[in-house]
PDB file of C-alpha atoms in Angstrom:
ATOM      1  CA  UNK P  54      80.297  74.538 195.069  1.00 73.00           C
ATOM      2  CA  UNK P  55      77.881  76.213 192.677  1.00 84.00           C
ATOM      3  CA  UNK P  56      77.271  79.939 192.224  1.00 86.00           C
ATOM      4  CA  UNK P  57      73.589  79.314 192.907  1.00 87.00           C
ATOM      5  CA  UNK P  58      74.442  78.029 196.390  1.00 89.00           C
ATOM      6  CA  UNK P  59      76.678  81.041 196.985  1.00 90.00           C
ATOM      7  CA  UNK P  60      73.908  83.411 195.876  1.00 89.00           C
ATOM      8  CA  UNK P  61      71.428  81.768 198.250  1.00 90.00           C
ATOM      9  CA  UNK P  62      73.880  82.013 201.143  1.00 90.00           C
ATOM     10  CA  UNK P  63      74.536  85.703 200.490  1.00 89.00           C
ATOM     11  CA  UNK P  64      70.808  86.406 200.509  1.00 88.00           C
ATOM     12  CA  UNK P  65      70.403  84.399 203.695  1.00 88.00           C
ATOM     13  CA  UNK P  66      73.282  86.206 205.413  1.00 87.00           C
ATOM     14  CA  UNK P  67      71.546  89.480 204.619  1.00 85.00           C
ATOM     15  CA  UNK P  68      68.035  88.507 205.748  1.00 86.00           C
ATOM     16  CA  UNK P  69      68.844  85.864 208.392  1.00 87.00           C
ATOM     17  CA  UNK P  70      65.493  84.379 207.365  1.00 87.00           C
ATOM     18  CA  UNK P  71      65.008  81.402 205.040  1.00 88.00           C
ATOM     19  CA  UNK P  72      61.577  82.537 203.877  1.00 88.00           C
ATOM     20  CA  UNK P  73      62.638  86.064 202.944  1.00 88.00           C
ATOM     21  CA  UNK P  74      65.880  84.815 201.382  1.00 89.00           C
ATOM     22  CA  UNK P  75      63.896  82.372 199.209  1.00 91.00           C
ATOM     23  CA  UNK P  76      61.593  85.200 198.110  1.00 90.00           C
ATOM     24  CA  UNK P  77      64.566  87.393 197.307  1.00 87.00           C
ATOM     25  CA  UNK P  78      66.133  84.619 195.195  1.00 90.00           C
ATOM     26  CA  UNK P  79      62.785  83.739 193.611  1.00 90.00           C
ATOM     27  CA  UNK P  80      62.914  80.078 194.683  1.00 91.00           C
ATOM     28  CA  UNK P  81      60.923  77.948 197.095  1.00 92.00           C
ATOM     29  CA  UNK P  82      62.058  77.779 200.691  1.00 91.00           C
ATOM     30  CA  UNK P  83      62.703  73.982 200.558  1.00 92.00           C
ATOM     31  CA  UNK P  84      64.939  74.479 197.490  1.00 92.00           C
ATOM     32  CA  UNK P  85      66.933  77.195 199.222  1.00 91.00           C
ATOM     33  CA  UNK P  86      67.164  75.129 202.421  1.00 92.00           C
ATOM     34  CA  UNK P  87      68.492  72.109 200.507  1.00 92.00           C
ATOM     35  CA  UNK P  88      71.066  74.251 198.706  1.00 92.00           C
ATOM     36  CA  UNK P  89      72.304  75.777 201.976  1.00 90.00           C
ATOM     37  CA  UNK P  90      72.526  72.339 203.588  1.00 92.00           C
ATOM     38  CA  UNK P  91      74.547  71.028 200.640  1.00 92.00           C
ATOM     39  CA  UNK P  92      76.864  74.025 200.914  1.00 90.00           C
ATOM     40  CA  UNK P  93      77.288  73.400 204.639  1.00 90.00           C
ATOM     41  CA  UNK P  94      78.204  69.772 203.951  1.00 89.00           C
ATOM     42  CA  UNK P  95      80.817  70.883 201.442  1.00 90.00           C
ATOM     43  CA  UNK P  96      82.297  73.420 203.869  1.00 89.00           C
ATOM     44  CA  UNK P  97      82.115  71.064 206.836  1.00 89.00           C
ATOM     45  CA  UNK P  98      79.877  72.968 209.250  1.00 89.00           C
ATOM     46  CA  UNK P  99      76.802  75.087 209.889  1.00 89.00           C
ATOM     47  CA  UNK P 100      76.703  78.526 208.326  1.00 88.00           C
ATOM     48  CA  UNK P 101      73.595  79.845 210.067  1.00 86.00           C
ATOM     49  CA  UNK P 102      72.140  78.972 213.440  1.00 84.00           C
ATOM     50  CA  UNK P 103      68.327  79.199 213.643  1.00 81.00           C
ATOM     51  CA  UNK P 104      67.067  80.764 216.857  1.00 74.00           C
ATOM     52  CA  UNK P 105      63.696  82.305 215.913  1.00 67.00           C
ATOM     53  CA  UNK P 106      64.170  86.077 216.187  1.00 67.00           C
ATOM     54  CA  UNK P 107      67.839  85.650 217.040  1.00 69.00           C
ATOM     55  CA  UNK P 108      69.077  83.629 214.052  1.00 77.00           C
ATOM     56  CA  UNK P 109      72.683  84.490 213.289  1.00 86.00           C
ATOM     57  CA  UNK P 110      75.681  83.444 211.267  1.00 88.00           C
ATOM     58  CA  UNK P 111      77.984  80.956 212.923  1.00 88.00           C
ATOM     59  CA  UNK P 112      81.703  81.609 213.212  1.00 90.00           C
ATOM     60  CA  UNK P 113      82.171  79.581 210.020  1.00 90.00           C
ATOM     61  CA  UNK P 114      79.439  81.589 208.326  1.00 88.00           C
ATOM     62  CA  UNK P 115      81.052  84.899 209.303  1.00 88.00           C
ATOM     63  CA  UNK P 116      84.432  83.768 208.021  1.00 90.00           C
ATOM     64  CA  UNK P 117      82.979  82.449 204.766  1.00 88.00           C
ATOM     65  CA  UNK P 118      80.860  85.543 204.037  1.00 88.00           C
ATOM     66  CA  UNK P 119      83.592  87.874 202.646  1.00 87.00           C
ATOM     67  CA  UNK P 120      85.228  85.048 200.692  1.00 88.00           C
ATOM     68  CA  UNK P 121      81.987  83.879 199.118  1.00 89.00           C
ATOM     69  CA  UNK P 122      80.970  87.472 198.401  1.00 85.00           C
ATOM     70  CA  UNK P 123      84.277  88.005 196.602  1.00 83.00           C
ATOM     71  CA  UNK P 124      83.815  84.744 194.717  1.00 85.00           C
ATOM     72  CA  UNK P 125      80.304  85.702 193.642  1.00 83.00           C
ATOM     73  CA  UNK P 126      81.346  89.222 192.587  1.00 77.00           C
ATOM     74  CA  UNK P 127      84.230  87.833 190.521  1.00 78.00           C
ATOM     75  CA  UNK P 128      81.951  85.335 188.786  1.00 80.00           C
ATOM     76  CA  UNK P 129      79.405  88.062 188.041  1.00 75.00           C
ATOM     77  CA  UNK P 130      82.117  90.343 186.646  1.00 67.00           C
ATOM     78  CA  UNK P 131      83.510  87.530 184.487  1.00 69.00           C
ATOM     79  CA  UNK P 132      80.060  86.809 183.096  1.00 72.00           C
ATOM     80  CA  UNK P 133      79.475  90.498 182.327  1.00 61.00           C
ATOM     81  CA  UNK P 134      82.861  90.815 180.661  1.00 57.00           C
ATOM     82  CA  UNK P 135      82.269  87.705 178.546  1.00 64.00           C
ATOM     83  CA  UNK P 136      78.933  89.111 177.422  1.00 64.00           C
ATOM     84  CA  UNK P 137      80.535  92.454 176.584  1.00 54.00           C
ATOM     85  CA  UNK P 138      83.295  90.764 174.583  1.00 56.00           C
ATOM     86  CA  UNK P 139      80.777  88.699 172.630  1.00 58.00           C
ATOM     87  CA  UNK P 140      78.752  91.826 171.862  1.00 57.00           C
ATOM     88  CA  UNK P 141      81.917  93.738 170.831  1.00 56.00           C
ATOM     89  CA  UNK P 142      81.429  96.272 173.636  1.00 60.00           C
ATOM     90  CA  UNK P 143      84.894  95.187 174.762  1.00 63.00           C
ATOM     91  CA  UNK P 144      87.555  94.261 172.221  1.00 78.00           C
ATOM     92  CA  UNK P 145      90.690  92.748 173.810  1.00 86.00           C
ATOM     93  CA  UNK P 146      93.920  93.212 171.866  1.00 92.00           C
ATOM     94  CA  UNK P 147      97.371  91.994 172.928  1.00 95.00           C
ATOM     95  CA  UNK P 148     100.346  93.600 171.191  1.00 97.00           C
ATOM     96  CA  UNK P 149     104.061  93.163 171.816  1.00 96.00           C
ATOM     97  CA  UNK P 150     106.536  95.958 171.130  1.00 97.00           C
ATOM     98  CA  UNK P 151     110.254  95.385 171.201  1.00 96.00           C
ATOM     99  CA  UNK P 152     112.365  97.278 173.721  1.00 94.00           C
ATOM    100  CA  UNK P 153     113.921  99.321 170.916  1.00 94.00           C
ATOM    101  CA  UNK P 154     110.655 100.895 169.697  1.00 96.00           C
ATOM    102  CA  UNK P 155     109.680 104.323 170.987  1.00 96.00           C
ATOM    103  CA  UNK P 156     105.990 103.996 171.857  1.00 95.00           C
ATOM    104  CA  UNK P 157     105.518 107.698 171.097  1.00 95.00           C
ATOM    105  CA  UNK P 158     105.592 106.660 167.426  1.00 96.00           C
ATOM    106  CA  UNK P 159     102.298 104.830 167.905  1.00 96.00           C
ATOM    107  CA  UNK P 160     100.216 107.633 169.418  1.00 95.00           C
ATOM    108  CA  UNK P 161      98.432 108.477 166.165  1.00 95.00           C
ATOM    109  CA  UNK P 162      97.528 104.879 165.181  1.00 94.00           C
ATOM    110  CA  UNK P 163      96.384 104.156 168.747  1.00 95.00           C
ATOM    111  CA  UNK P 164      94.254 107.310 168.765  1.00 94.00           C
ATOM    112  CA  UNK P 165      92.483 106.210 165.592  1.00 90.00           C
ATOM    113  CA  UNK P 166      92.061 102.707 167.003  1.00 89.00           C
ATOM    114  CA  UNK P 167      90.369 104.041 170.148  1.00 89.00           C
ATOM    115  CA  UNK P 168      87.985 106.047 167.981  1.00 86.00           C
ATOM    116  CA  UNK P 169      87.077 102.991 165.915  1.00 83.00           C
ATOM    117  CA  UNK P 170      86.819 100.718 168.972  1.00 83.00           C
ATOM    118  CA  UNK P 171      85.855 102.746 172.065  1.00 83.00           C
ATOM    119  CA  UNK P 172      85.689  99.499 174.032  1.00 82.00           C
ATOM    120  CA  UNK P 173      89.128  98.216 173.037  1.00 87.00           C
ATOM    121  CA  UNK P 174      91.121  96.718 175.902  1.00 88.00           C
ATOM    122  CA  UNK P 175      94.735  97.102 174.823  1.00 92.00           C
ATOM    123  CA  UNK P 176      97.453  95.103 176.551  1.00 94.00           C
ATOM    124  CA  UNK P 177     101.002  96.014 175.556  1.00 96.00           C
ATOM    125  CA  UNK P 178     103.908  93.654 176.186  1.00 95.00           C
ATOM    126  CA  UNK P 179     107.562  94.676 175.983  1.00 95.00           C
ATOM    127  CA  UNK P 180     110.550  92.449 175.344  1.00 93.00           C
ATOM    128  CA  UNK P 181     113.655  91.465 173.449  1.00 93.00           C
ATOM    129  CA  UNK P 182     113.498  90.219 169.840  1.00 93.00           C
ATOM    130  CA  UNK P 183     113.464  86.637 171.149  1.00 92.00           C
ATOM    131  CA  UNK P 184     110.575  87.479 173.480  1.00 94.00           C
ATOM    132  CA  UNK P 185     108.691  89.062 170.586  1.00 95.00           C
ATOM    133  CA  UNK P 186     109.000  85.866 168.552  1.00 94.00           C
ATOM    134  CA  UNK P 187     107.965  83.657 171.448  1.00 94.00           C
ATOM    135  CA  UNK P 188     104.915  85.831 172.186  1.00 95.00           C
ATOM    136  CA  UNK P 189     103.787  85.460 168.561  1.00 95.00           C
ATOM    137  CA  UNK P 190     104.506  81.736 168.475  1.00 92.00           C
ATOM    138  CA  UNK P 191     102.628  81.077 171.701  1.00 92.00           C
ATOM    139  CA  UNK P 192      99.579  83.059 170.618  1.00 92.00           C
ATOM    140  CA  UNK P 193     100.006  85.492 173.522  1.00 94.00           C
ATOM    141  CA  UNK P 194      99.743  88.451 171.136  1.00 95.00           C
ATOM    142  CA  UNK P 195      98.188  89.049 167.726  1.00 94.00           C
ATOM    143  CA  UNK P 196     100.577  91.718 166.445  1.00 96.00           C
ATOM    144  CA  UNK P 197     104.166  92.726 167.121  1.00 97.00           C
ATOM    145  CA  UNK P 198     106.114  95.880 166.269  1.00 97.00           C
ATOM    146  CA  UNK P 199     109.873  95.583 166.123  1.00 96.00           C
ATOM    147  CA  UNK P 200     113.016  96.100 164.124  1.00 95.00           C
ATOM    148  CA  UNK P 201     114.502  93.309 161.978  1.00 93.00           C
ATOM    149  CA  UNK P 202     113.902  89.892 163.550  1.00 91.00           C
ATOM    150  CA  UNK P 203     115.756  87.894 160.905  1.00 83.00           C
ATOM    151  CA  UNK P 204     114.714  84.564 159.411  1.00 79.00           C
ATOM    152  CA  UNK P 205     113.923  82.999 162.762  1.00 77.00           C
ATOM    153  CA  UNK P 206     110.489  81.603 161.901  1.00 83.00           C
ATOM    154  CA  UNK P 207     109.007  80.950 158.479  1.00 84.00           C
ATOM    155  CA  UNK P 208     105.427  81.567 159.645  1.00 88.00           C
ATOM    156  CA  UNK P 209     105.913  85.287 160.182  1.00 90.00           C
ATOM    157  CA  UNK P 210     104.029  87.771 158.037  1.00 91.00           C
ATOM    158  CA  UNK P 211     105.984  91.028 157.843  1.00 93.00           C
ATOM    159  CA  UNK P 212     104.790  94.492 156.791  1.00 94.00           C
ATOM    160  CA  UNK P 213     107.640  97.075 156.721  1.00 96.00           C
ATOM    161  CA  UNK P 214     106.559 100.449 158.132  1.00 96.00           C
ATOM    162  CA  UNK P 215     109.571 102.746 157.780  1.00 97.00           C
ATOM    163  CA  UNK P 216     113.354 102.856 157.557  1.00 96.00           C
ATOM    164  CA  UNK P 217     115.527 104.891 159.910  1.00 95.00           C
ATOM    165  CA  UNK P 218     119.198 105.583 160.384  1.00 93.00           C
ATOM    166  CA  UNK P 219     121.386 105.534 163.466  1.00 94.00           C
ATOM    167  CA  UNK P 220     122.957 108.440 165.308  1.00 94.00           C
ATOM    168  CA  UNK P 221     125.467 108.950 168.082  1.00 94.00           C
ATOM    169  CA  UNK P 222     124.053 110.209 171.381  1.00 95.00           C
ATOM    170  CA  UNK P 223     126.283 112.023 173.876  1.00 95.00           C
ATOM    171  CA  UNK P 224     125.818 114.075 177.017  1.00 95.00           C
ATOM    172  CA  UNK P 225     125.464 117.778 176.225  1.00 95.00           C
ATOM    173  CA  UNK P 226     128.547 118.447 178.391  1.00 94.00           C
ATOM    174  CA  UNK P 227     130.656 115.887 176.523  1.00 93.00           C
ATOM    175  CA  UNK P 228     133.528 117.345 174.457  1.00 93.00           C
ATOM    176  CA  UNK P 229     131.990 115.912 171.289  1.00 92.00           C
ATOM    177  CA  UNK P 230     128.763 117.803 172.008  1.00 93.00           C
ATOM    178  CA  UNK P 231     130.471 121.158 172.542  1.00 91.00           C
ATOM    179  CA  UNK P 232     131.860 121.279 169.006  1.00 90.00           C
ATOM    180  CA  UNK P 233     130.143 123.233 166.228  1.00 89.00           C
ATOM    181  CA  UNK P 234     130.037 120.216 163.928  1.00 89.00           C
ATOM    182  CA  UNK P 235     126.753 118.298 163.690  1.00 91.00           C
ATOM    183  CA  UNK P 236     128.502 115.055 162.788  1.00 91.00           C
ATOM    184  CA  UNK P 237     131.325 112.908 164.086  1.00 92.00           C
ATOM    185  CA  UNK P 238     133.834 110.517 162.538  1.00 91.00           C
ATOM    186  CA  UNK P 239     134.416 107.033 163.930  1.00 90.00           C
ATOM    187  CA  UNK P 240     138.073 107.903 164.507  1.00 89.00           C
ATOM    188  CA  UNK P 241     136.949 110.433 167.107  1.00 90.00           C
ATOM    189  CA  UNK P 242     135.359 107.636 169.131  1.00 90.00           C
ATOM    190  CA  UNK P 243     138.526 105.568 169.526  1.00 87.00           C
ATOM    191  CA  UNK P 244     138.960 106.316 173.223  1.00 86.00           C
ATOM    192  CA  UNK P 245     135.273 106.659 174.090  1.00 91.00           C
ATOM    193  CA  UNK P 246     133.461 104.124 176.290  1.00 93.00           C
ATOM    194  CA  UNK P 247     130.417 102.982 174.335  1.00 93.00           C
ATOM    195  CA  UNK P 248     127.145 102.002 175.972  1.00 93.00           C
ATOM    196  CA  UNK P 249     125.893  98.747 174.482  1.00 89.00           C
ATOM    197  CA  UNK P 250     122.344  97.554 173.941  1.00 89.00           C
ATOM    198  CA  UNK P 251     121.458  93.974 174.946  1.00 88.00           C
ATOM    199  CA  UNK P 252     119.354  92.123 172.348  1.00 87.00           C
ATOM    200  CA  UNK P 253     119.024  95.145 170.076  1.00 90.00           C
ATOM    201  CA  UNK P 254     117.706  94.210 166.630  1.00 92.00           C
ATOM    202  CA  UNK P 255     120.394  96.381 165.030  1.00 90.00           C
ATOM    203  CA  UNK P 256     123.360  95.080 167.043  1.00 88.00           C
ATOM    204  CA  UNK P 257     124.691  92.558 164.521  1.00 88.00           C
ATOM    205  CA  UNK P 258     124.397  94.897 161.525  1.00 89.00           C
ATOM    206  CA  UNK P 259     126.008  97.737 163.472  1.00 90.00           C
ATOM    207  CA  UNK P 260     128.880  95.524 164.662  1.00 89.00           C
ATOM    208  CA  UNK P 261     129.468  94.268 161.123  1.00 90.00           C
ATOM    209  CA  UNK P 262     129.622  97.785 159.684  1.00 90.00           C
ATOM    210  CA  UNK P 263     131.854  99.083 162.477  1.00 90.00           C
ATOM    211  CA  UNK P 264     134.218  96.161 161.998  1.00 90.00           C
ATOM    212  CA  UNK P 265     134.368  96.836 158.257  1.00 90.00           C
ATOM    213  CA  UNK P 266     135.469 100.374 159.092  1.00 89.00           C
ATOM    214  CA  UNK P 267     138.178  99.039 161.410  1.00 88.00           C
ATOM    215  CA  UNK P 268     136.498 100.274 164.571  1.00 88.00           C
ATOM    216  CA  UNK P 269     135.904  98.092 167.630  1.00 87.00           C
ATOM    217  CA  UNK P 270     133.830  99.851 170.310  1.00 86.00           C
ATOM    218  CA  UNK P 271     135.151  99.843 173.842  1.00 85.00           C
ATOM    219  CA  UNK P 272     132.049  98.610 175.643  1.00 83.00           C
ATOM    220  CA  UNK P 273     131.441 100.353 178.955  1.00 84.00           C
ATOM    221  CA  UNK P 274     127.990  99.345 180.157  1.00 91.00           C
ATOM    222  CA  UNK P 275     125.093  97.269 178.840  1.00 92.00           C
ATOM    223  CA  UNK P 276     121.402  98.172 178.970  1.00 94.00           C
ATOM    224  CA  UNK P 277     118.174  96.770 177.528  1.00 91.00           C
ATOM    225  CA  UNK P 278     116.083  99.867 176.748  1.00 92.00           C
ATOM    226  CA  UNK P 279     116.520 103.323 175.257  1.00 92.00           C
ATOM    227  CA  UNK P 280     115.293 104.831 178.519  1.00 93.00           C
ATOM    228  CA  UNK P 281     118.109 103.101 180.422  1.00 94.00           C
ATOM    229  CA  UNK P 282     120.586 104.214 177.785  1.00 94.00           C
ATOM    230  CA  UNK P 283     119.444 107.833 178.130  1.00 94.00           C
ATOM    231  CA  UNK P 284     119.787 107.629 181.913  1.00 95.00           C
ATOM    232  CA  UNK P 285     123.421 106.513 181.655  1.00 95.00           C
ATOM    233  CA  UNK P 286     124.125 109.102 178.976  1.00 95.00           C
ATOM    234  CA  UNK P 287     122.753 111.797 181.281  1.00 94.00           C
ATOM    235  CA  UNK P 288     125.156 110.471 183.906  1.00 94.00           C
ATOM    236  CA  UNK P 289     127.923 110.970 181.308  1.00 92.00           C
ATOM    237  CA  UNK P 290     128.850 107.280 181.480  1.00 94.00           C
ATOM    238  CA  UNK P 291     129.859 107.119 177.813  1.00 92.00           C
ATOM    239  CA  UNK P 292     128.407 107.537 174.342  1.00 94.00           C
ATOM    240  CA  UNK P 293     125.814 105.420 172.596  1.00 94.00           C
ATOM    241  CA  UNK P 294     124.383 104.500 169.224  1.00 93.00           C
ATOM    242  CA  UNK P 295     120.634 105.090 168.970  1.00 94.00           C
ATOM    243  CA  UNK P 296     117.987 104.881 166.279  1.00 95.00           C
ATOM    244  CA  UNK P 297     116.677 108.131 164.821  1.00 95.00           C
ATOM    245  CA  UNK P 298     113.289 107.736 166.536  1.00 96.00           C
ATOM    246  CA  UNK P 299     114.676 106.857 169.973  1.00 95.00           C
ATOM    247  CA  UNK P 300     113.455 109.082 172.832  1.00 94.00           C
ATOM    248  CA  UNK P 301     115.211 112.428 173.130  1.00 93.00           C
ATOM    249  CA  UNK P 302     116.375 114.474 176.088  1.00 92.00           C
ATOM    250  CA  UNK P 303     117.345 118.111 176.459  1.00 93.00           C
ATOM    251  CA  UNK P 304     120.534 116.943 178.173  1.00 94.00           C
ATOM    252  CA  UNK P 305     121.570 114.710 175.282  1.00 95.00           C
ATOM    253  CA  UNK P 306     122.896 115.815 171.909  1.00 95.00           C
ATOM    254  CA  UNK P 307     122.515 113.745 168.758  1.00 95.00           C
ATOM    255  CA  UNK P 308     125.318 113.650 166.180  1.00 95.00           C
ATOM    256  CA  UNK P 309     125.337 112.209 162.682  1.00 94.00           C
ATOM    257  CA  UNK P 310     127.871 109.469 161.964  1.00 91.00           C
ATOM    258  CA  UNK P 311     130.027 110.850 159.189  1.00 88.00           C
ATOM    259  CA  UNK P 312     131.454 107.640 157.742  1.00 84.00           C
ATOM    260  CA  UNK P 313     128.882 105.067 158.775  1.00 86.00           C
ATOM    261  CA  UNK P 314     125.706 104.315 156.881  1.00 85.00           C
ATOM    262  CA  UNK P 315     123.607 101.928 158.971  1.00 89.00           C
ATOM    263  CA  UNK P 316     119.834 101.823 158.983  1.00 91.00           C
ATOM    264  CA  UNK P 317     117.094  99.537 160.187  1.00 94.00           C
ATOM    265  CA  UNK P 318     113.559  98.780 159.074  1.00 95.00           C
ATOM    266  CA  UNK P 319     110.756  98.814 161.624  1.00 97.00           C
ATOM    267  CA  UNK P 320     107.911  96.430 160.779  1.00 97.00           C
ATOM    268  CA  UNK P 321     104.674  95.035 162.101  1.00 97.00           C
ATOM    269  CA  UNK P 322     104.573  91.248 162.440  1.00 96.00           C
ATOM    270  CA  UNK P 323     101.818  88.635 162.687  1.00 94.00           C
ATOM    271  CA  UNK P 324     101.561  84.875 162.353  1.00 92.00           C
ATOM    272  CA  UNK P 325     100.734  83.745 158.819  1.00 88.00           C
ATOM    273  CA  UNK P 326      97.486  81.826 158.518  1.00 83.00           C
ATOM    274  CA  UNK P 327      96.308  82.630 162.033  1.00 85.00           C
ATOM    275  CA  UNK P 328      92.917  84.278 162.220  1.00 84.00           C
ATOM    276  CA  UNK P 329      92.986  87.821 163.594  1.00 86.00           C
ATOM    277  CA  UNK P 330      90.268  89.616 165.516  1.00 85.00           C
ATOM    278  CA  UNK P 331      88.685  92.608 163.734  1.00 83.00           C
ATOM    279  CA  UNK P 332      90.325  95.027 166.163  1.00 86.00           C
ATOM    280  CA  UNK P 333      93.768  93.553 165.371  1.00 89.00           C
ATOM    281  CA  UNK P 334      93.121  93.885 161.639  1.00 89.00           C
ATOM    282  CA  UNK P 335      92.097  97.512 162.172  1.00 89.00           C
ATOM    283  CA  UNK P 336      95.319  98.320 164.021  1.00 92.00           C
ATOM    284  CA  UNK P 337      97.359  96.534 161.349  1.00 92.00           C
ATOM    285  CA  UNK P 338      95.717  98.639 158.625  1.00 90.00           C
ATOM    286  CA  UNK P 339      96.228 101.841 160.621  1.00 92.00           C
ATOM    287  CA  UNK P 340      99.921 101.084 161.073  1.00 93.00           C
ATOM    288  CA  UNK P 341     100.407 100.306 157.409  1.00 91.00           C
ATOM    289  CA  UNK P 342      98.578 103.480 156.346  1.00 90.00           C
ATOM    290  CA  UNK P 343     100.316 105.791 158.837  1.00 92.00           C
ATOM    291  CA  UNK P 344     102.485 108.687 157.638  1.00 92.00           C
ATOM    292  CA  UNK P 345     105.795 108.296 159.474  1.00 95.00           C
ATOM    293  CA  UNK P 346     107.619 111.111 157.662  1.00 93.00           C
ATOM    294  CA  UNK P 347     107.112 113.577 160.520  1.00 93.00           C
ATOM    295  CA  UNK P 348     109.585 111.509 162.537  1.00 94.00           C
ATOM    296  CA  UNK P 349     112.328 112.083 159.971  1.00 93.00           C
ATOM    297  CA  UNK P 350     112.287 108.503 158.697  1.00 94.00           C
ATOM    298  CA  UNK P 351     111.961 107.252 155.140  1.00 93.00           C
ATOM    299  CA  UNK P 352     109.866 104.754 153.245  1.00 91.00           C
ATOM    300  CA  UNK P 353     111.087 101.151 153.683  1.00 90.00           C
ATOM    301  CA  UNK P 354     113.418  99.920 150.966  1.00 77.00           C
TER     302      UNK P 354
END
């Protein structure tokens, strides 16, 4: 089936007249008639029954009309989109952001990107560190923003953006939150159920440092995102370790960890040697040039 045949049929269904449909499509009547006959052969039946002033669509024609109209509209839209992409009116950009990154950090770079590329079509993926790597490997995204991913693939280009520490988050009604002190010692967490993050980029480093201090968290629940962690904290289901830039809540208090010095570096990643679209390069440059100090973080080590 060709789009030309579909276009002829749509014109014919509107006019119910081969001559007028041919004029509307700017083709000869024999050419339009042949195309309709070929389409009928492909679909296995007549689409229009000729009866002088009473020509009408057959049952098959009526059933095919909405489907072929949808098909034609989709093809027209695809063609228009392809033309827009080629002319840079639309700039598609796929980015993956790990579950541990607060997207509020990216408002300023995204704002500047939208100014530079008013036609940008941004598609944001979320996932675990493993999913971030796979998205880059498979070419599903051009850039990724995440915490430390380790030496999992030697083709990764890495540009560190900022370094941030970790804090303890507790419900504002928790005994630890009602104290005057702004920090807490690990010894005070001995009996506390700790909410754990699944596939958090900082998990291994945090576990290593806690173990070195002789503290083994009593895991209560496991979650994948900061939003889920906040929800359980608001339910007073335990305490949790969060990055400095993690989302905040008026019902949650943050406390400094008195005897634990753990930090992580947030970076932007791309595949080395792989050509990037201009819009991806622009976002990369905006991220690298951004001033992150307003979030309380420091320059990467």
